[in-house]
Every structure is written in structure tokens, then in C-alpha cells.
Amino acid sequence: MSSLIDLHSHSTVSDGTLTPAELFQHAFERGIRVLALTDHDDLAGLEEAAITSRDLGMTLINGVEISVTWNRRTLHVLGLKVSSTHAPLLAGLAEIRAGRHARAVGMAAGLDQIGIAGSLEGAYRHAKRGIISRSHFARYLVEQGHAKDFSAVFKKYMVKGKPGYCEHRWASLEDALDWIIGSGGIPVLAHPGRYDLGKTNMLTLLHEFRELGGKGIEVVTGSHTAEMVPHFARLAHQFELLSSSGSDYHGPGQTYTDMGRLPDLPPGCVPVWHDWPEAVALQ
Ligand code: AMP
Ligand code: MN
Ligand code: MN
Ligand code: MN
């Protein structure tokens, strides 16, 4: 069942390398029938995704991945089944995108200082349709020969303490959840295994997330190891959260896993799609 559904993916509207139409075509070929497009802080790909998914006989789940600052850390919250016309969501995302531009200017200034010129323009050349992100800077730096691949370039330039990193304040967890819930969507904590929070902070986060109206966590996702999956399945159970599954696909040869290759949710998980008519129809 999980192999037919993928609830986390990116297109050229954020930092993916396939257009929404190409992404759906690829998903279809990989056997996916229900796909959430969850671009970072932007809904601009949903219209094109709706057309292609209809042509292919697939189901599009309207989604977004919102950047959040919680206790001085960056978290990502997925909004699944959001409305693309809810004014507070649209305004909130527009504000995050404006902040992304300001951060990009800061990142380029940091790189300038170590003698790497032109990175703002270079990154924007890779970001044609929507948001600007560290991924676009990373592509520019690899293209210019400053590092051999994506993972090396992040380590060397784009993480905390490195010259291309710029401290930034994203949306609050409360605002992000309010926008998602207000638009009729389902808030899901993305890739909890990537936050390096420690046990106590993770429990505090999950408690707060639930109190604020959070509904699910990603138990299965491209960046989770085999050990993380049962761990977060147990936490989902403990906090009475639904379980989600999504590749976090960014395009061919990009980080994380391809579509259609994720393991099933562990037994006992209640899938976030348990009461979705479009998922039930697949059975
Ligand atoms: P941003 O939201 O601009 O900070 O960019 C974050 C994006 O960069 C993530 O969504 C990933 O696609 C990518 N990313 C973050 N860390 C890494 C890493 N260590 N290696 C490769 N890609 C990464
Ligand atoms: Mn990304
Ligand atoms: Mn993410
Ligand atoms: Mn993602």
C-alpha cells in the first residue's frame, strides 16, 4: 500500500530538479498513484501538478513543506490537503519567501568574504520558478568546482559555522500549524530523524506539536535509517499521532531515495491516509 502512495516530494518550484509535470510522470512510472507535491514554502506548482495528475489518472494531494524555527532550531512541517486559496496560508508563505531572499543575500555576502563571487546570481540561475534555497547555492558551488558533490558542498559551506550559512528566523510552529489547520490541511512533522534533538527535546517537541494541533509524523521517509522507522513508529503510537510516508524526492540523482522504494509503515501504525477516500480506493 505504501508503495502506491508518496506524501513528500519537490519540484522546480522549490529545490527539486523536475517540473511538476515531469515529477508526476516520473512518479507514475515508479508505480505511485497518490502523490503529494510538498514544495518548500510555496504552492505555485499545484496547478500544473493538478493537470498532469488528472491526465495520468493519478491523485494529487495538495501539499507544502513549511520552514519553522522552534527553540532556535529549524524544523519542517508538511501541510497535507491544504487549500491553495486560504489567505493566511498564502500570506504566511509569501513572508517566508521574502525572508528566503534576504537570507540568500546574507549567504552570498558570506561566500564573497572567502573569495567566492557571484553566488547570488549563480544560485538564482538554478532557482527559476519560486523559492531560493541552500540547494540552489549548493548546485552553483558544485558547478563552479568548489566541492565535488552535494553532500560535500553542504558540509564545507552551507551548514552552521560555515561561510555560506546565514542564521535565519523562519515561521513559528504555532503560526505554521494555524495556517495549515485554517486551510483545512493536516499538519505532519517532516523527517523527525533529521533534527538531532536528543531524547528530551524530541518529547517536548512532539508534546507541543500535538498541543498546537499537529496530527501526524513522518515515520517512513527518504532520509530515515532502518533504526529510525520503528523508533518513530513507537513515538507516533505514544503521542497518538498518525503515521506518514514520503520519499522527499528532489529529482534524479539528488539526495535521499527514489520514489516507489520506501519500506511499508510498520504494523500498528495508523496511516495518515486511513480515512482518505482516494487511498481506500487503491485497496
Ligand atoms: P533551505 O530550506 O534553504 O535551508 O534548504 C534546505 C534543503 O537543502 C533541504 O530541503 C534539502 O533539500 C537540502 N539539504 C539540506 N541539508 C543537506 C545536506 N546535508 N545534504 C544535501 N542536501 C541537503
Ligand atoms: Mn529540499
Ligand atoms: Mn525537509
Ligand atoms: Mn522535503
mmCIF file of C-alpha atoms and ligand atoms in Angstrom:
data_model
loop_
_atom_site.group_PDB
_atom_site.id
_atom_site.type_symbol
_atom_site.label_atom_id
_atom_site.label_comp_id
_atom_site.label_asym_id
_atom_site.label_seq_id
_atom_site.Cartn_x
_atom_site.Cartn_y
_atom_site.Cartn_z
ATOM 1 C CA MET A 1 0.000 0.000 0.000
ATOM 2 C CA SER A 2 2.765 2.444 0.973
ATOM 3 C CA SER A 3 4.377 1.757 -2.390
ATOM 4 C CA LEU A 4 1.404 3.343 -4.176
ATOM 5 C CA ILE A 5 1.359 6.465 -2.008
ATOM 6 C CA ASP A 6 4.068 9.108 -1.598
ATOM 7 C CA LEU A 7 3.295 12.119 0.559
ATOM 8 C CA HIS A 8 6.500 14.182 0.266
ATOM 9 C CA SER A 9 8.109 15.461 -2.952
ATOM 10 C CA HIS A 10 9.688 18.550 -4.521
ATOM 11 C CA SER A 11 9.560 20.188 -7.941
ATOM 12 C CA THR A 12 11.422 23.091 -9.614
ATOM 13 C CA VAL A 13 9.068 25.416 -7.743
ATOM 14 C CA SER A 14 11.327 24.796 -4.738
ATOM 15 C CA ASP A 15 14.588 22.830 -4.830
ATOM 16 C CA GLY A 16 13.622 19.809 -6.926
ATOM 17 C CA THR A 17 15.064 19.384 -10.421
ATOM 18 C CA LEU A 18 11.901 18.139 -12.201
ATOM 19 C CA THR A 19 8.983 20.366 -13.160
ATOM 20 C CA PRO A 20 5.675 19.399 -11.516
ATOM 21 C CA ALA A 21 4.609 17.716 -14.781
ATOM 22 C CA GLU A 22 7.888 15.758 -15.035
ATOM 23 C CA LEU A 23 7.657 14.814 -11.356
ATOM 24 C CA PHE A 24 4.198 13.282 -11.779
ATOM 25 C CA GLN A 25 5.285 11.461 -14.925
ATOM 26 C CA HIS A 26 8.256 10.024 -13.008
ATOM 27 C CA ALA A 27 6.073 9.062 -10.042
ATOM 28 C CA PHE A 28 3.627 7.315 -12.353
ATOM 29 C CA GLU A 29 6.442 5.286 -13.925
ATOM 30 C CA ARG A 30 7.645 4.315 -10.436
ATOM 31 C CA GLY A 31 4.168 2.957 -9.621
ATOM 32 C CA ILE A 32 2.960 5.808 -7.407
ATOM 33 C CA ARG A 33 -0.761 6.548 -7.732
ATOM 34 C CA VAL A 34 -1.289 9.118 -4.952
ATOM 35 C CA LEU A 35 1.379 11.826 -4.742
ATOM 36 C CA ALA A 36 1.656 14.903 -2.527
ATOM 37 C CA LEU A 37 3.593 17.792 -4.036
ATOM 38 C CA THR A 38 5.149 19.465 -0.981
ATOM 39 C CA ASP A 39 7.418 22.238 -2.228
ATOM 40 C CA HIS A 40 9.203 24.324 0.401
ATOM 41 C CA ASP A 41 7.122 27.386 1.382
ATOM 42 C CA ASP A 42 5.359 27.641 -1.986
ATOM 43 C CA LEU A 43 2.127 26.379 -3.560
ATOM 44 C CA ALA A 44 2.936 27.564 -7.090
ATOM 45 C CA GLY A 45 3.350 24.059 -8.548
ATOM 46 C CA LEU A 46 -0.076 22.733 -7.592
ATOM 47 C CA GLU A 47 -1.942 23.962 -10.649
ATOM 48 C CA GLU A 48 0.424 22.271 -13.117
ATOM 49 C CA ALA A 49 0.512 19.166 -10.898
ATOM 50 C CA ALA A 50 -3.301 19.009 -10.946
ATOM 51 C CA ILE A 51 -3.382 18.998 -14.750
ATOM 52 C CA THR A 52 -0.715 16.307 -15.167
ATOM 53 C CA SER A 53 -2.059 14.103 -12.388
ATOM 54 C CA ARG A 54 -5.507 14.223 -13.992
ATOM 55 C CA ASP A 55 -4.055 13.286 -17.395
ATOM 56 C CA LEU A 56 -2.252 10.315 -15.848
ATOM 57 C CA GLY A 57 -5.207 9.165 -13.735
ATOM 58 C CA MET A 58 -3.269 9.857 -10.541
ATOM 59 C CA THR A 59 -4.367 11.620 -7.371
ATOM 60 C CA LEU A 60 -2.643 14.855 -6.388
ATOM 61 C CA ILE A 61 -2.550 15.695 -2.697
ATOM 62 C CA ASN A 62 -2.116 19.459 -2.339
ATOM 63 C CA GLY A 63 0.850 19.943 -0.042
ATOM 64 C CA VAL A 64 3.527 22.279 1.237
ATOM 65 C CA GLU A 65 6.616 21.921 3.462
ATOM 66 C CA ILE A 66 6.825 24.904 5.787
ATOM 67 C CA SER A 67 10.148 26.069 7.277
ATOM 68 C CA VAL A 68 9.798 26.660 11.022
ATOM 69 C CA THR A 69 12.050 27.930 13.805
ATOM 70 C CA TRP A 70 11.408 26.183 17.118
ATOM 71 C CA ASN A 71 13.715 26.711 20.087
ATOM 72 C CA ARG A 72 16.412 28.149 17.799
ATOM 73 C CA ARG A 73 16.275 25.092 15.535
ATOM 74 C CA THR A 74 14.919 24.686 12.021
ATOM 75 C CA LEU A 75 12.089 22.181 11.603
ATOM 76 C CA HIS A 76 9.989 21.295 8.579
ATOM 77 C CA VAL A 77 6.233 20.827 8.850
ATOM 78 C CA LEU A 78 4.249 19.310 5.999
ATOM 79 C CA GLY A 79 0.750 20.548 5.327
ATOM 80 C CA LEU A 80 -1.206 17.830 3.501
ATOM 81 C CA LYS A 81 -4.526 18.560 1.792
ATOM 82 C CA VAL A 82 -4.121 22.300 2.259
ATOM 83 C CA SER A 83 -6.338 24.687 0.349
ATOM 84 C CA SER A 84 -4.436 26.757 -2.185
ATOM 85 C CA THR A 85 -6.684 29.776 -1.617
ATOM 86 C CA HIS A 86 -6.569 30.245 2.175
ATOM 87 C CA ALA A 87 -5.404 33.867 2.597
ATOM 88 C CA PRO A 88 -3.446 33.479 5.888
ATOM 89 C CA LEU A 89 -1.534 30.488 4.454
ATOM 90 C CA LEU A 90 -0.730 32.381 1.253
ATOM 91 C CA ALA A 91 0.359 35.479 3.190
ATOM 92 C CA GLY A 92 2.479 33.441 5.607
ATOM 93 C CA LEU A 93 4.243 31.605 2.795
ATOM 94 C CA ALA A 94 4.855 34.876 0.912
ATOM 95 C CA GLU A 95 6.524 36.277 4.024
ATOM 96 C CA ILE A 96 8.762 33.207 4.359
ATOM 97 C CA ARG A 97 9.765 33.534 0.710
ATOM 98 C CA ALA A 98 10.704 37.202 1.234
ATOM 99 C CA GLY A 99 12.823 36.070 4.201
ATOM 100 C CA ARG A 100 14.495 33.484 1.967
ATOM 101 C CA HIS A 101 15.634 36.221 -0.386
ATOM 102 C CA ALA A 102 17.090 38.260 2.475
ATOM 103 C CA ARG A 103 18.867 35.151 3.789
ATOM 104 C CA ALA A 104 20.255 34.415 0.316
ATOM 105 C CA VAL A 105 21.777 37.908 0.204
ATOM 106 C CA GLY A 106 23.437 37.146 3.570
ATOM 107 C CA MET A 107 24.683 33.763 2.341
ATOM 108 C CA ALA A 108 26.209 35.370 -0.763
ATOM 109 C CA ALA A 109 27.921 38.021 1.397
ATOM 110 C CA GLY A 110 29.494 35.266 3.495
ATOM 111 C CA LEU A 111 30.745 33.481 0.389
ATOM 112 C CA ASP A 112 32.017 36.776 -1.056
ATOM 113 C CA GLN A 113 34.202 37.178 2.023
ATOM 114 C CA ILE A 114 36.063 33.972 1.274
ATOM 115 C CA GLY A 115 36.531 34.938 -2.364
ATOM 116 C CA ILE A 116 33.569 33.214 -3.976
ATOM 117 C CA ALA A 117 31.925 35.907 -6.055
ATOM 118 C CA GLY A 118 28.629 35.926 -7.939
ATOM 119 C CA SER A 119 26.906 33.255 -5.862
ATOM 120 C CA LEU A 120 23.619 35.149 -5.504
ATOM 121 C CA GLU A 121 23.162 35.414 -9.268
ATOM 122 C CA GLY A 122 24.555 31.891 -9.684
ATOM 123 C CA ALA A 123 22.087 30.420 -7.191
ATOM 124 C CA TYR A 124 19.163 32.298 -8.745
ATOM 125 C CA ARG A 125 20.050 30.833 -12.140
ATOM 126 C CA HIS A 126 19.218 27.432 -10.609
ATOM 127 C CA ALA A 127 16.023 28.737 -8.967
ATOM 128 C CA LYS A 128 13.799 29.702 -11.806
ATOM 129 C CA ARG A 129 10.273 29.402 -10.530
ATOM 130 C CA GLY A 130 9.866 30.025 -6.859
ATOM 131 C CA ILE A 131 11.908 29.944 -3.710
ATOM 132 C CA ILE A 132 15.664 30.358 -3.329
ATOM 133 C CA SER A 133 17.290 27.765 -1.059
ATOM 134 C CA ARG A 134 20.620 26.397 0.096
ATOM 135 C CA SER A 135 20.197 23.690 -2.554
ATOM 136 C CA HIS A 136 20.473 26.313 -5.305
ATOM 137 C CA PHE A 137 23.667 27.728 -3.802
ATOM 138 C CA ALA A 138 24.972 24.165 -3.479
ATOM 139 C CA ARG A 139 24.333 23.495 -7.180
ATOM 140 C CA TYR A 140 26.146 26.698 -8.136
ATOM 141 C CA LEU A 141 29.148 25.887 -5.927
ATOM 142 C CA VAL A 142 29.448 22.340 -7.301
ATOM 143 C CA GLU A 143 29.125 23.650 -10.862
ATOM 144 C CA GLN A 144 31.964 26.116 -10.154
ATOM 145 C CA GLY A 145 34.165 23.321 -8.816
ATOM 146 C CA HIS A 146 34.209 24.384 -5.150
ATOM 147 C CA ALA A 147 33.188 20.899 -3.980
ATOM 148 C CA LYS A 148 32.786 17.518 -5.622
ATOM 149 C CA ASP A 149 29.148 16.843 -4.784
ATOM 150 C CA PHE A 150 26.068 17.991 -2.958
ATOM 151 C CA SER A 151 26.855 16.360 0.332
ATOM 152 C CA ALA A 152 30.438 17.731 0.372
ATOM 153 C CA VAL A 153 29.296 21.237 -0.519
ATOM 154 C CA PHE A 154 26.797 21.329 2.356
ATOM 155 C CA LYS A 155 29.428 20.189 4.822
ATOM 156 C CA LYS A 156 32.013 22.672 3.608
ATOM 157 C CA TYR A 157 29.912 25.791 3.022
ATOM 158 C CA MET A 158 26.220 25.545 3.835
ATOM 159 C CA VAL A 159 25.842 24.382 7.445
ATOM 160 C CA LYS A 160 26.056 26.256 10.732
ATOM 161 C CA GLY A 161 29.511 27.746 11.296
ATOM 162 C CA LYS A 162 30.449 27.676 7.590
ATOM 163 C CA PRO A 163 30.885 30.779 5.375
ATOM 164 C CA GLY A 164 27.730 30.289 3.264
ATOM 165 C CA TYR A 165 25.471 29.764 6.281
ATOM 166 C CA CYS A 166 23.260 32.614 7.419
ATOM 167 C CA GLU A 167 21.279 32.476 10.670
ATOM 168 C CA HIS A 168 17.605 32.901 9.904
ATOM 169 C CA ARG A 169 14.284 33.047 11.681
ATOM 170 C CA TRP A 170 11.518 31.094 9.926
ATOM 171 C CA ALA A 171 7.823 30.922 10.855
ATOM 172 C CA SER A 172 6.844 29.937 14.392
ATOM 173 C CA LEU A 173 5.496 26.428 14.917
ATOM 174 C CA GLU A 174 2.226 27.915 16.116
ATOM 175 C CA ASP A 175 1.741 30.077 13.020
ATOM 176 C CA ALA A 176 2.642 27.250 10.636
ATOM 177 C CA LEU A 177 0.113 24.923 12.279
ATOM 178 C CA ASP A 178 -2.557 27.635 12.348
ATOM 179 C CA TRP A 179 -2.120 28.307 8.623
ATOM 180 C CA ILE A 180 -2.281 24.604 7.754
ATOM 181 C CA ILE A 181 -5.247 23.812 10.004
ATOM 182 C CA GLY A 182 -7.049 27.019 8.964
ATOM 183 C CA SER A 183 -6.774 25.944 5.340
ATOM 184 C CA GLY A 184 -8.319 22.553 6.112
ATOM 185 C CA GLY A 185 -4.973 20.743 5.938
ATOM 186 C CA ILE A 186 -3.284 18.083 8.061
ATOM 187 C CA PRO A 187 -0.018 19.077 9.812
ATOM 188 C CA VAL A 188 2.671 16.384 9.700
ATOM 189 C CA LEU A 189 6.133 16.761 11.251
ATOM 190 C CA ALA A 190 8.606 16.047 8.437
ATOM 191 C CA HIS A 191 11.638 13.719 8.843
ATOM 192 C CA PRO A 192 11.909 13.862 12.669
ATOM 193 C CA GLY A 193 15.086 11.782 12.482
ATOM 194 C CA ARG A 194 16.985 14.658 10.912
ATOM 195 C CA TYR A 195 16.722 17.156 13.754
ATOM 196 C CA ASP A 196 19.342 15.748 16.078
ATOM 197 C CA LEU A 197 17.262 16.899 19.045
ATOM 198 C CA GLY A 198 18.120 14.402 21.750
ATOM 199 C CA LYS A 199 15.510 12.427 23.608
ATOM 200 C CA THR A 200 14.106 15.090 25.928
ATOM 201 C CA ASN A 201 13.804 17.804 23.289
ATOM 202 C CA MET A 202 12.095 15.385 20.900
ATOM 203 C CA LEU A 203 9.495 14.547 23.563
ATOM 204 C CA THR A 204 8.971 18.261 24.263
ATOM 205 C CA LEU A 205 8.594 18.952 20.547
ATOM 206 C CA LEU A 206 6.073 16.150 19.992
ATOM 207 C CA HIS A 207 4.094 17.269 23.024
ATOM 208 C CA GLU A 208 3.967 20.875 21.800
ATOM 209 C CA PHE A 209 3.261 19.816 18.224
ATOM 210 C CA ARG A 210 0.220 17.880 19.387
ATOM 211 C CA GLU A 211 -0.990 20.631 21.711
ATOM 212 C CA LEU A 212 -0.882 23.071 18.779
ATOM 213 C CA GLY A 213 -2.992 20.761 16.607
ATOM 214 C CA GLY A 214 -0.313 18.616 14.897
ATOM 215 C CA LYS A 215 -1.802 15.371 13.556
ATOM 216 C CA GLY A 216 0.994 13.199 12.194
ATOM 217 C CA ILE A 217 4.709 12.486 11.882
ATOM 218 C CA GLU A 218 6.724 11.036 9.043
ATOM 219 C CA VAL A 219 7.674 7.568 10.195
ATOM 220 C CA VAL A 220 8.941 6.434 6.797
ATOM 221 C CA THR A 221 10.857 8.945 4.686
ATOM 222 C CA GLY A 222 13.871 9.008 2.364
ATOM 223 C CA SER A 223 16.366 10.143 4.998
ATOM 224 C CA HIS A 224 15.281 7.775 7.810
ATOM 225 C CA THR A 225 17.523 4.812 8.606
ATOM 226 C CA ALA A 226 16.163 1.315 9.270
ATOM 227 C CA GLU A 227 16.515 2.009 13.030
ATOM 228 C CA MET A 228 14.633 5.313 12.905
ATOM 229 C CA VAL A 229 11.487 3.802 11.381
ATOM 230 C CA PRO A 230 10.403 1.627 14.372
ATOM 231 C CA HIS A 231 11.626 4.336 16.762
ATOM 232 C CA PHE A 232 9.317 6.983 15.305
ATOM 233 C CA ALA A 233 6.520 4.423 14.908
ATOM 234 C CA ARG A 234 6.675 3.957 18.701
ATOM 235 C CA LEU A 235 6.652 7.723 19.289
ATOM 236 C CA ALA A 236 3.682 8.116 16.920
ATOM 237 C CA HIS A 237 1.825 5.499 18.975
ATOM 238 C CA GLN A 238 2.851 7.102 22.287
ATOM 239 C CA PHE A 239 1.663 10.566 21.211
ATOM 240 C CA GLU A 240 -1.410 9.257 19.347
ATOM 241 C CA LEU A 241 -0.167 10.736 16.095
ATOM 242 C CA LEU A 242 -0.918 9.387 12.630
ATOM 243 C CA SER A 243 1.975 7.980 10.589
ATOM 244 C CA SER A 244 3.017 9.340 7.226
ATOM 245 C CA SER A 245 5.272 8.053 4.468
ATOM 246 C CA GLY A 246 7.013 10.071 1.746
ATOM 247 C CA SER A 247 10.246 9.882 -0.216
ATOM 248 C CA ASP A 248 11.243 13.588 -0.044
ATOM 249 C CA TYR A 249 12.234 13.090 -3.679
ATOM 250 C CA HIS A 250 14.117 16.043 -5.262
ATOM 251 C CA GLY A 251 14.846 14.626 -8.749
ATOM 252 C CA PRO A 252 17.085 12.020 -10.428
ATOM 253 C CA GLY A 253 20.464 11.709 -8.727
ATOM 254 C CA GLN A 254 19.544 14.117 -5.934
ATOM 255 C CA THR A 255 19.768 13.277 -2.231
ATOM 256 C CA TYR A 256 17.618 10.707 -0.492
ATOM 257 C CA THR A 257 15.710 7.931 -2.120
ATOM 258 C CA ASP A 258 13.864 7.449 -5.395
ATOM 259 C CA MET A 259 10.104 7.151 -5.477
ATOM 260 C CA GLY A 260 8.431 3.778 -5.083
ATOM 261 C CA ARG A 261 11.250 2.326 -2.958
ATOM 262 C CA LEU A 262 10.176 3.144 0.579
ATOM 263 C CA PRO A 263 9.519 0.383 3.111
ATOM 264 C CA ASP A 264 5.950 -0.104 4.351
ATOM 265 C CA LEU A 265 4.843 1.565 7.573
ATOM 266 C CA PRO A 266 5.464 -0.831 10.495
ATOM 267 C CA PRO A 267 2.449 -2.855 11.667
ATOM 268 C CA GLY A 268 0.370 -0.996 14.228
ATOM 269 C CA CYS A 269 0.856 2.444 12.682
ATOM 270 C CA VAL A 270 -2.311 4.306 11.770
ATOM 271 C CA PRO A 271 -1.566 5.776 8.331
ATOM 272 C CA VAL A 272 -2.374 9.439 7.862
ATOM 273 C CA TRP A 273 -4.419 8.313 4.825
ATOM 274 C CA HIS A 274 -6.510 5.765 6.809
ATOM 275 C CA ASP A 275 -9.743 7.643 6.145
ATOM 276 C CA TRP A 276 -8.927 9.187 2.762
ATOM 277 C CA PRO A 277 -11.355 8.033 0.046
ATOM 278 C CA GLU A 278 -8.637 8.296 -2.638
ATOM 279 C CA ALA A 279 -6.371 5.929 -0.662
ATOM 280 C CA VAL A 280 -9.136 3.495 0.236
ATOM 281 C CA ALA A 281 -9.945 3.284 -3.491
ATOM 282 C CA LEU A 282 -6.472 1.789 -4.089
ATOM 283 C CA GLN A 283 -7.167 -1.274 -1.949
HETATM 284 P P1 AMP B 1 16.950 25.564 2.980
HETATM 285 O O1 AMP B 1 15.497 25.326 3.245
HETATM 286 O O2 AMP B 1 17.199 26.680 2.025
HETATM 287 O O3 AMP B 1 17.757 25.695 4.242
HETATM 288 O O4 AMP B 1 17.485 24.284 2.205
HETATM 289 C C1 AMP B 1 17.269 23.034 2.768
HETATM 290 C C2 AMP B 1 17.311 21.983 1.684
HETATM 291 O O5 AMP B 1 18.656 21.661 1.386
HETATM 292 C C3 AMP B 1 16.684 20.688 2.169
HETATM 293 O O6 AMP B 1 15.322 20.677 1.873
HETATM 294 C C4 AMP B 1 17.420 19.642 1.366
HETATM 295 O O7 AMP B 1 16.823 19.526 0.096
HETATM 296 C C5 AMP B 1 18.787 20.268 1.195
HETATM 297 N N1 AMP B 1 19.758 19.811 2.206
HETATM 298 C C6 AMP B 1 19.864 20.186 3.480
HETATM 299 N N2 AMP B 1 20.920 19.618 4.098
HETATM 300 C C7 AMP B 1 21.514 18.856 3.168
HETATM 301 C C8 AMP B 1 22.662 18.016 3.155
HETATM 302 N N3 AMP B 1 23.413 17.838 4.236
HETATM 303 N N4 AMP B 1 22.974 17.391 2.000
HETATM 304 C C9 AMP B 1 22.225 17.577 0.906
HETATM 305 N N5 AMP B 1 21.121 18.342 0.852
HETATM 306 C C10 AMP B 1 20.759 18.978 1.958
HETATM 307 MN MN MN B 2 14.724 20.444 -0.186
HETATM 308 MN MN MN B 3 12.651 18.939 4.748
HETATM 309 MN MN MN B 4 11.262 17.932 1.723
#
